[in-house]
Amino acid sequence: MATGSYTFVIVAQGDTPVYGAEFLAAAKKDGQDTSHLNQLIIHAALDMVDDAVWTSNNMYLKTVDKFNELLISAYVTPGHARMMVLHDVRNEDGIRSFLHDVHELYVKVLLNPFHSAGAPIRSDTFDARVRALAKKYLT
Amino acid sequence: MAGLRTRKLNIVDRALGKGRQEVVSQSAFAHLFSEFVQYSQARSITASELERRLEDAGVGIGVRILELASLRDGKTRRETRMLGILQYVHTTIWKALFGKSADALEKVVENEDEFMISEQEPLVNQYISVPAHLPNLNCAAFAAGIIRGALESAGFPAAVQAHTVAADAGGSRTVFLIKFAPEVLARERSLASA
Amino acid sequence: MAAQRPPYQRLGDVAFSKVEKVNAELFTLTYGAVVVQLLKDSEDVEQTSIQLEKMGYNIGVRIIDEFLAKANAGTCTDFKETGEVIAKVAFRMFLGVTVDCRHVVEPNAPADAMPAFHLIIVDNPLVDFVELPEHCSTLAYCNLLCGVVRGALEMVGMRVETKLLKDTLWGDEHTEISVSLKELVHEQYRDDDE
């Protein structure tokens, strides 16, 4: 499996991300500029996702958009939390497994009565588990 | 109170499957709910204000139950059609909450955007004595909120109203009237013709 | 020779097996919604803890009748036994959980000091998937249980003080409630028309 770079974002209600993380291949660590651009690309892909969710009833939507050599894959939960991955290598199975496991983590966070559905996820443990999953499935 | 230490088991590490078989007494739930109604009533001036408070409390539960039930069932698919989500609410969500499917799911013939889910005796209505000065109180507003929360988060915004009607065999049943928002119908029509 | 004690664990299991049950998650999620609503209304952590205890008290004074009617626990000869019955029978019957009762003896207490016990709940359904945010880290989330015990005991002639000492939400290993006897109150005889 080729080592790629991945930017991961969870968008709950509306268009605001509630969680984001980057899993960059060592060679690719350019710093902030790329990060900002990645966020914009993901945001632009949301429209594609919002159409795709009604024509497909799969949670894993696979690749929904492209930007140059970058691919955007998406996974949408029954409650319409959109999990987006921006990646530069093909890795359908790895991404699917990653998103499936993050889905479960997300639901656990959501079950907390103190968590509002549209609020940012600030849990360090959540972040640590997501990073561990990225290590397992993506890089 | 002990000083804040790291929790032994963080919520994200807890097994989700644990909850499936677990139960508490219906009495515990009914007493809790009854007390919540009393509390809410003290802060409400009209019956409809109380109903709205109860409904709003249910919405957050609906959002959570939808995600939890789907995950538990190991579903990999979302509902994309009106009938699909209604059946899901009527069976799976109802089961997750009340241990059984709702008694009936019907279409309102006159209005394209309306459906009814009916229940013989929602458990939220037990242990509640209707306060004398609020004659039309219907505490199934809470359950209506749960339905609305589930539908809205699934992408099917709707107004949900609970009504008590006389049952044919005597007694009464609660009917949840679900009216979908116009955008849901518009989308449904374009999906049907695709 | 010590008096034969009824096996309270079995009494609790039998009572629990007979009651109507609901999905524990409905209960847990409803409790969470109630706590959040209380917090929203008062915007004060301390007030919310107090309000939860009050709600619990109101539940306790009502639920004791059901307990006495269904549990077949007999009469307790001393406060120690009361603790055992609450832990093994009442908590089991209503919340489906096994609770430990630890009797407390203060090291330097005078001989006539009032007795106390601690209730230890390891698998508390109220706190499933709950995590207290920073700004309410001191919330006594489970204070409802303290109130229930206080209200129920008051109805059988014991005025007690209860306090939430430990909670998993505070980083502790379990939920721990202290129950101290303050005063024995002569029972009020009920009027026949009540």
XYZ file of C-alpha atoms in Angstrom:
527
model
C 0.000 0.000 0.000
C 1.471 3.299 -1.100
C 2.011 5.739 1.719
C -0.307 8.633 1.168
C -1.375 11.793 2.848
C -4.837 12.126 4.262
C -6.875 14.991 5.606
C -9.905 13.924 7.596
C -12.875 16.076 8.533
C -16.210 15.409 10.205
C -19.015 17.791 9.289
C -22.082 17.400 11.495
C -24.894 19.888 10.988
C -24.676 22.560 8.353
C -21.269 23.068 6.810
C -19.077 23.574 9.837
C -16.486 20.929 10.626
C -16.666 19.546 14.150
C -13.432 17.616 13.948
C -10.370 17.567 11.721
C -7.076 15.733 11.596
C -4.208 15.306 9.177
C -2.228 12.163 8.594
C 0.574 13.225 6.338
C 3.264 11.092 4.783
C 6.629 12.331 6.033
C 7.738 13.686 2.680
C 4.596 15.728 2.307
C 4.709 17.838 5.430
C 4.608 21.249 3.784
C 3.108 23.161 6.633
C 0.103 25.363 6.901
C -0.596 26.404 3.297
C -1.499 22.937 2.147
C -3.644 22.432 5.185
C -5.726 25.489 4.429
C -6.196 24.524 0.819
C -7.223 21.016 1.850
C -9.939 22.413 4.073
C -11.313 24.451 1.173
C -11.293 21.466 -1.154
C -13.173 19.370 1.361
C -15.672 22.141 1.912
C -16.309 22.431 -1.799
C -16.893 18.698 -2.022
C -19.740 18.905 0.475
C -22.166 19.826 -2.287
C -21.312 16.632 -4.130
C -21.914 14.675 -0.944
C -25.227 16.367 -0.290
C -26.436 15.201 -3.700
C -24.926 11.743 -3.464
C -26.649 10.917 -0.167
C -30.028 10.785 -1.846
C -29.062 8.781 -4.902
C -27.229 6.147 -2.936
C -28.252 4.581 0.342
C -24.780 3.341 1.166
C -23.073 4.974 4.092
C -19.685 4.669 2.397
C -19.963 6.737 -0.754
C -16.411 6.071 -1.917
C -14.920 8.838 -4.059
C -17.305 11.737 -4.532
C -15.003 14.371 -6.014
C -11.582 15.032 -7.446
C -9.240 17.996 -7.381
C -6.136 17.593 -9.561
C -4.498 14.466 -8.154
C -6.437 14.672 -4.931
C -9.456 12.497 -4.245
C -12.262 13.153 -1.823
C -14.036 10.158 -0.303
C -17.049 10.372 1.933
C -19.044 8.380 4.453
C -22.412 9.603 5.731
C -24.049 8.246 8.875
C -27.819 7.719 9.227
C -27.950 10.982 11.148
C -26.153 12.702 8.265
C -22.829 13.292 9.909
C -20.498 13.583 6.923
C -17.030 12.095 7.229
C -14.731 13.328 4.502
C -11.281 12.141 3.576
C -9.000 14.027 1.203
C -6.301 11.714 -0.080
C -3.647 11.490 -2.749
C -3.495 7.716 -3.150
C -6.181 5.185 -3.854
C -7.007 3.158 -0.765
C -10.684 2.269 -0.903
C -10.582 -0.601 1.561
C -8.384 1.149 4.073
C -10.505 4.280 3.978
C -13.695 2.283 4.271
C -12.432 0.459 7.367
C -11.106 3.678 8.867
C -14.404 5.524 8.401
C -16.454 2.599 9.642
C -14.517 2.500 12.908
C -14.557 6.272 13.332
C -18.318 6.140 12.849
C -18.582 4.091 16.030
C -16.372 6.518 17.946
C -18.490 9.398 16.717
C -21.720 7.798 17.945
C -20.217 7.256 21.375
C -19.353 10.937 21.597
C -22.817 11.865 20.370
C -24.514 9.778 23.064
C -23.166 12.114 25.734
C -26.111 14.323 26.723
C -23.714 17.242 27.138
C -22.605 17.008 23.539
C -24.664 19.102 21.139
C -24.819 17.561 17.681
C -23.226 20.561 15.993
C -20.556 21.208 18.608
C -16.820 20.678 18.035
C -15.424 17.406 19.320
C -12.628 18.342 21.685
C -12.024 15.036 23.419
C -8.332 14.126 23.512
C -9.225 10.474 23.779
C -11.363 10.682 20.657
C -8.500 12.318 18.821
C -6.059 9.669 20.024
C -8.325 6.832 18.903
C -8.858 8.403 15.495
C -5.112 8.777 15.022
C -4.591 5.174 16.064
C -7.143 4.073 13.454
C -5.405 6.164 10.825
C -2.150 4.444 11.670
C -3.847 1.074 11.403
C -5.731 1.551 8.153
C -4.309 4.493 6.261
C -0.590 4.860 6.666
C -15.215 14.678 46.072
C -12.086 13.090 44.765
C -9.773 15.193 42.664
C -10.244 14.923 38.930
C -8.294 11.982 37.695
C -8.325 10.397 34.272
C -11.392 8.212 33.975
C -10.767 4.524 34.135
C -12.689 3.989 30.937
C -13.329 6.859 28.570
C -16.697 6.889 26.824
C -15.117 6.325 23.414
C -13.539 3.122 24.688
C -16.672 1.717 26.196
C -18.250 -1.206 24.363
C -21.453 -0.181 22.632
C -22.880 -3.662 22.547
C -23.200 -3.660 26.323
C -26.530 -1.873 26.292
C -28.504 -4.234 24.144
C -29.859 -6.594 26.772
C -29.931 -4.167 29.637
C -33.117 -3.075 31.203
C -34.401 -1.085 34.147
C -37.845 -1.236 35.713
C -40.554 0.580 33.842
C -41.412 2.157 37.159
C -38.033 3.865 37.400
C -38.510 5.393 33.975
C -42.112 6.395 34.623
C -41.257 8.079 37.918
C -38.360 9.947 36.360
C -40.509 11.089 33.483
C -43.401 12.030 35.727
C -41.085 14.154 37.843
C -39.719 15.811 34.725
C -43.252 16.646 33.658
C -43.947 18.221 37.067
C -40.746 20.220 36.815
C -41.545 21.377 33.292
C -45.114 22.172 34.212
C -43.979 24.477 36.996
C -42.119 26.472 34.378
C -44.908 26.520 31.807
C -47.911 28.787 31.724
C -49.989 27.070 29.081
C -50.549 23.450 28.159
C -48.984 23.967 24.758
C -45.890 25.459 26.353
C -45.519 22.346 28.482
C -45.980 20.127 25.462
C -43.309 22.064 23.600
C -40.849 21.680 26.497
C -41.460 17.942 26.610
C -41.182 17.652 22.853
C -37.896 19.587 22.792
C -36.480 17.251 25.424
C -37.353 14.302 23.199
C -35.637 15.699 20.096
C -32.086 15.131 21.381
C -33.002 11.581 22.316
C -34.354 10.899 18.828
C -31.107 12.107 17.252
C -29.098 9.761 19.445
C -31.357 6.753 19.158
C -31.299 6.946 15.365
C -27.512 6.720 15.249
C -27.239 4.163 18.043
C -29.882 1.786 16.710
C -28.404 1.833 13.214
C -24.930 1.125 14.499
C -26.152 -1.690 16.723
C -27.973 -3.337 13.840
C -24.781 -3.264 11.854
C -26.512 -1.347 9.104
C -24.408 -0.078 6.226
C -27.266 1.728 4.561
C -29.157 4.935 5.237
C -32.822 5.529 4.550
C -33.329 7.775 1.540
C -37.091 7.491 1.023
C -40.045 8.641 3.113
C -41.596 5.228 3.479
C -38.250 3.731 4.396
C -37.557 6.146 7.227
C -41.119 5.857 8.505
C -40.874 2.097 8.649
C -37.538 2.406 10.380
C -39.056 4.683 13.030
C -42.127 2.513 13.384
C -40.120 -0.694 13.901
C -36.477 -0.248 14.900
C -36.636 3.060 16.754
C -39.834 2.085 18.539
C -38.280 -1.253 19.524
C -35.131 0.425 20.810
C -37.251 2.672 22.962
C -40.340 0.697 23.898
C -39.334 -2.909 23.286
C -41.830 -3.426 20.475
C -42.848 -2.033 17.092
C -45.522 0.625 17.131
C -49.029 -0.691 16.652
C -49.669 0.818 13.244
C -48.250 2.987 10.477
C -50.771 4.557 8.158
C -50.904 7.036 5.326
C -53.277 9.994 5.564
C -55.264 9.708 2.356
C -56.180 13.367 1.963
C -52.669 14.776 2.369
C -49.641 13.581 0.480
C -47.255 14.752 3.188
C -48.961 13.197 6.224
C -48.613 9.850 7.969
C -49.747 8.423 11.281
C -48.007 6.108 13.730
C -50.307 4.877 16.450
C -49.661 3.280 19.791
C -52.113 1.694 22.169
C -50.614 3.121 25.312
C -47.230 4.811 25.191
C -45.528 4.152 28.470
C -44.803 7.822 28.903
C -48.473 8.317 29.606
C -48.546 5.988 32.562
C -48.036 7.332 36.057
C -49.035 10.789 34.911
C -52.036 12.330 36.545
C -53.311 15.099 34.346
C -53.384 18.343 36.317
C -56.967 19.556 36.639
C -56.370 22.984 35.186
C -54.667 21.652 32.062
C -57.347 19.448 30.553
C -55.866 18.836 27.115
C -52.434 17.829 28.217
C -50.816 15.074 26.234
C -47.510 13.850 27.500
C -46.871 11.862 24.397
C -45.378 15.166 23.246
C -42.122 13.703 24.519
C -42.395 10.703 22.221
C -43.375 13.073 19.410
C -40.122 14.920 20.019
C -38.171 11.684 19.782
C -39.766 10.935 16.425
C -39.141 14.453 15.169
C -35.488 14.329 16.269
C -34.932 11.026 14.487
C -36.663 12.170 11.288
C -34.942 15.550 11.158
C -31.453 14.204 11.679
C -32.099 11.545 9.039
C -32.783 14.328 6.557
C -36.591 14.233 6.690
C -37.668 17.362 8.552
C -41.238 17.011 9.787
C -43.709 18.355 12.294
C -44.900 15.650 14.682
C -48.028 16.056 16.766
C -49.420 13.593 19.296
C -53.176 13.182 19.663
C -55.234 10.915 21.855
C -58.143 9.305 20.087
C -60.822 6.915 21.233
C -60.024 3.342 20.245
C -62.651 1.241 18.503
C -62.694 -1.328 21.280
C -62.977 1.310 23.998
C -60.122 2.960 25.807
C -57.829 5.225 23.851
C -54.774 5.170 21.725
C -52.175 7.786 20.893
C -51.702 8.805 17.285
C -48.557 10.585 16.141
C -49.324 12.710 13.118
C -46.237 13.252 10.985
C -46.263 16.046 8.451
C -43.180 16.205 6.255
C -41.676 19.523 5.169
C -42.218 20.584 1.534
C -38.583 19.954 0.583
C -38.957 16.318 1.591
C -41.890 15.878 -0.762
C -40.134 17.689 -3.573
C -37.127 15.418 -3.202
C -39.326 12.339 -2.937
C -41.056 13.235 -6.193
C -37.803 13.738 -8.071
C -36.388 10.476 -6.738
C -39.545 8.623 -7.702
C -39.403 9.896 -11.263
C -35.675 9.242 -11.670
C -27.113 -16.436 68.137
C -27.588 -13.960 65.276
C -31.100 -13.713 63.862
C -31.626 -15.427 60.538
C -31.427 -12.757 57.826
C -33.446 -13.090 54.647
C -31.221 -13.519 51.627
C -31.621 -9.997 50.282
C -29.893 -10.659 47.001
C -32.480 -13.267 46.151
C -35.337 -11.009 47.201
C -33.966 -8.372 44.907
C -33.659 -10.777 41.994
C -37.182 -12.065 42.492
C -38.644 -8.569 42.721
C -36.775 -7.495 39.587
C -37.926 -10.535 37.680
C -41.533 -9.598 38.340
C -41.559 -5.948 37.354
C -42.208 -4.516 33.903
C -38.991 -3.539 32.207
C -37.892 -0.929 29.724
C -34.765 -0.513 27.667
C -32.093 0.941 29.934
C -30.984 3.316 27.196
C -34.346 5.051 27.130
C -33.874 5.652 30.834
C -30.263 6.757 30.505
C -30.959 9.104 27.607
C -34.031 10.557 29.326
C -32.070 11.211 32.499
C -29.375 12.898 30.448
C -31.964 15.095 28.754
C -33.414 16.020 32.154
C -30.029 16.982 33.608
C -29.141 19.056 30.560
C -32.505 20.825 30.710
C -32.051 21.627 34.397
C -28.626 23.025 33.686
C -29.953 25.106 30.822
C -32.733 26.542 32.970
C -30.671 27.402 36.033
C -27.287 28.036 34.373
C -25.850 27.063 37.737
C -24.078 23.803 38.498
C -24.712 23.905 42.240
C -28.413 24.677 41.744
C -28.723 21.824 39.279
C -27.227 19.384 41.769
C -29.715 20.596 44.375
C -32.625 20.390 41.942
C -31.711 16.824 41.023
C -31.723 15.858 44.697
C -35.136 17.482 45.129
C -36.551 15.619 42.160
C -35.148 12.429 43.586
C -36.763 13.178 46.931
C -40.157 13.589 45.237
C -39.687 10.262 43.509
C -38.572 8.603 46.741
C -41.691 9.555 48.683
C -43.848 7.983 45.982
C -41.800 4.960 45.078
C -41.573 3.640 48.650
C -45.166 2.406 48.523
C -44.478 0.333 45.457
C -41.364 -1.042 47.067
C -43.110 -2.032 50.275
C -45.935 -3.633 48.334
C -43.816 -5.636 45.907
C -40.520 -6.432 47.549
C -41.559 -8.593 50.512
C -38.577 -7.310 52.404
C -40.189 -7.365 55.822
C -39.236 -4.960 58.562
C -35.668 -3.929 59.177
C -34.458 -4.296 62.745
C -31.688 -1.749 62.470
C -30.133 0.833 60.205
C -27.547 -1.632 59.003
C -30.260 -3.866 57.701
C -31.961 -0.887 56.076
C -28.797 -0.293 54.101
C -28.672 -3.904 52.967
C -32.283 -3.833 51.849
C -31.835 -0.597 49.917
C -28.704 -1.892 48.241
C -29.704 -5.445 47.462
C -33.456 -5.225 47.027
C -34.519 -1.688 46.127
C -31.744 -0.776 43.721
C -31.972 -4.212 42.139
C -35.719 -4.007 41.768
C -35.835 -0.550 40.225
C -32.542 -0.129 38.403
C -31.640 -3.743 37.837
C -28.201 -3.253 39.366
C -26.391 -4.935 42.206
C -25.294 -2.434 44.777
C -22.945 -2.950 47.697
C -23.604 -1.606 51.141
C -20.612 -0.723 53.237
C -21.172 0.117 56.841
C -19.245 3.033 58.130
C -17.748 3.444 61.536
C -16.026 6.743 62.166
C -12.775 6.052 64.044
C -13.253 8.656 66.760
C -17.028 8.711 66.900
C -18.727 8.682 70.311
C -20.567 5.533 71.331
C -23.975 7.056 70.675
C -23.106 8.414 67.220
C -25.784 7.949 64.605
C -25.135 5.118 62.172
C -24.295 5.452 58.513
C -23.697 3.312 55.457
C -22.331 3.844 51.981
C -24.014 2.581 48.855
C -21.584 1.568 46.171
C -22.823 1.293 42.607
C -20.365 -0.169 40.145
C -22.462 -0.374 37.003
C -24.606 2.730 37.212
C -27.033 3.026 34.276
C -27.417 6.768 34.808
C -23.868 7.508 33.719
C -23.587 5.397 30.561
C -21.741 7.374 27.871
C -21.853 10.538 29.958
C -18.879 12.816 30.227
C -19.057 16.023 32.224
C -17.809 19.084 30.360
C -15.140 21.277 32.004
C -17.568 23.926 33.155
C -19.731 21.423 35.069
C -17.042 19.109 36.371
C -18.388 19.482 39.905
C -21.968 18.567 39.000
C -23.453 15.870 41.218
C -24.941 14.169 38.173
C -26.310 11.225 40.170
C -27.821 13.360 42.920
C -31.267 12.115 41.971
C -30.372 8.794 43.594
C -29.434 10.560 46.836
C -32.832 12.224 46.880
C -34.682 9.003 46.179
C -33.073 7.305 49.171
C -33.748 10.317 51.391
C -37.405 10.596 50.332
C -38.128 6.895 50.649
C -36.564 6.593 54.101
C -38.374 9.647 55.371
C -41.660 7.937 54.571
C -40.722 5.038 56.837
C -39.732 7.197 59.750
C -36.033 7.807 59.178
C -34.688 11.266 58.554
C -31.352 10.839 56.809
C -28.682 12.915 55.167
C -27.405 11.623 51.857
C -24.423 12.785 49.876
C -22.807 11.836 46.612
C -19.250 11.087 47.669
C -17.778 9.552 44.561
C -18.758 9.196 40.948
C -17.168 7.729 37.847
C -17.943 11.054 36.183
C -15.546 12.619 38.685
C -12.810 10.138 37.870
C -13.599 7.676 40.668
C -13.987 3.912 40.227
C -17.663 3.866 41.137
C -20.631 5.849 42.378
C -20.719 6.099 46.160
C -23.525 7.564 48.228
C -23.305 8.090 51.961
C -26.491 7.725 54.000
C -26.385 8.953 57.612
C -29.248 8.608 60.038
C -30.131 11.903 61.711
C -33.364 11.212 63.484
C -36.025 8.610 63.913
C -39.410 10.150 63.324
C -42.594 8.772 64.796
C -44.711 7.399 62.011
C -47.735 9.440 61.045
C -50.846 7.403 60.940
C -52.577 7.851 57.651
C -56.169 8.870 57.462
C -58.473 6.270 56.056
C -59.570 8.486 53.223
C -56.064 9.146 51.912
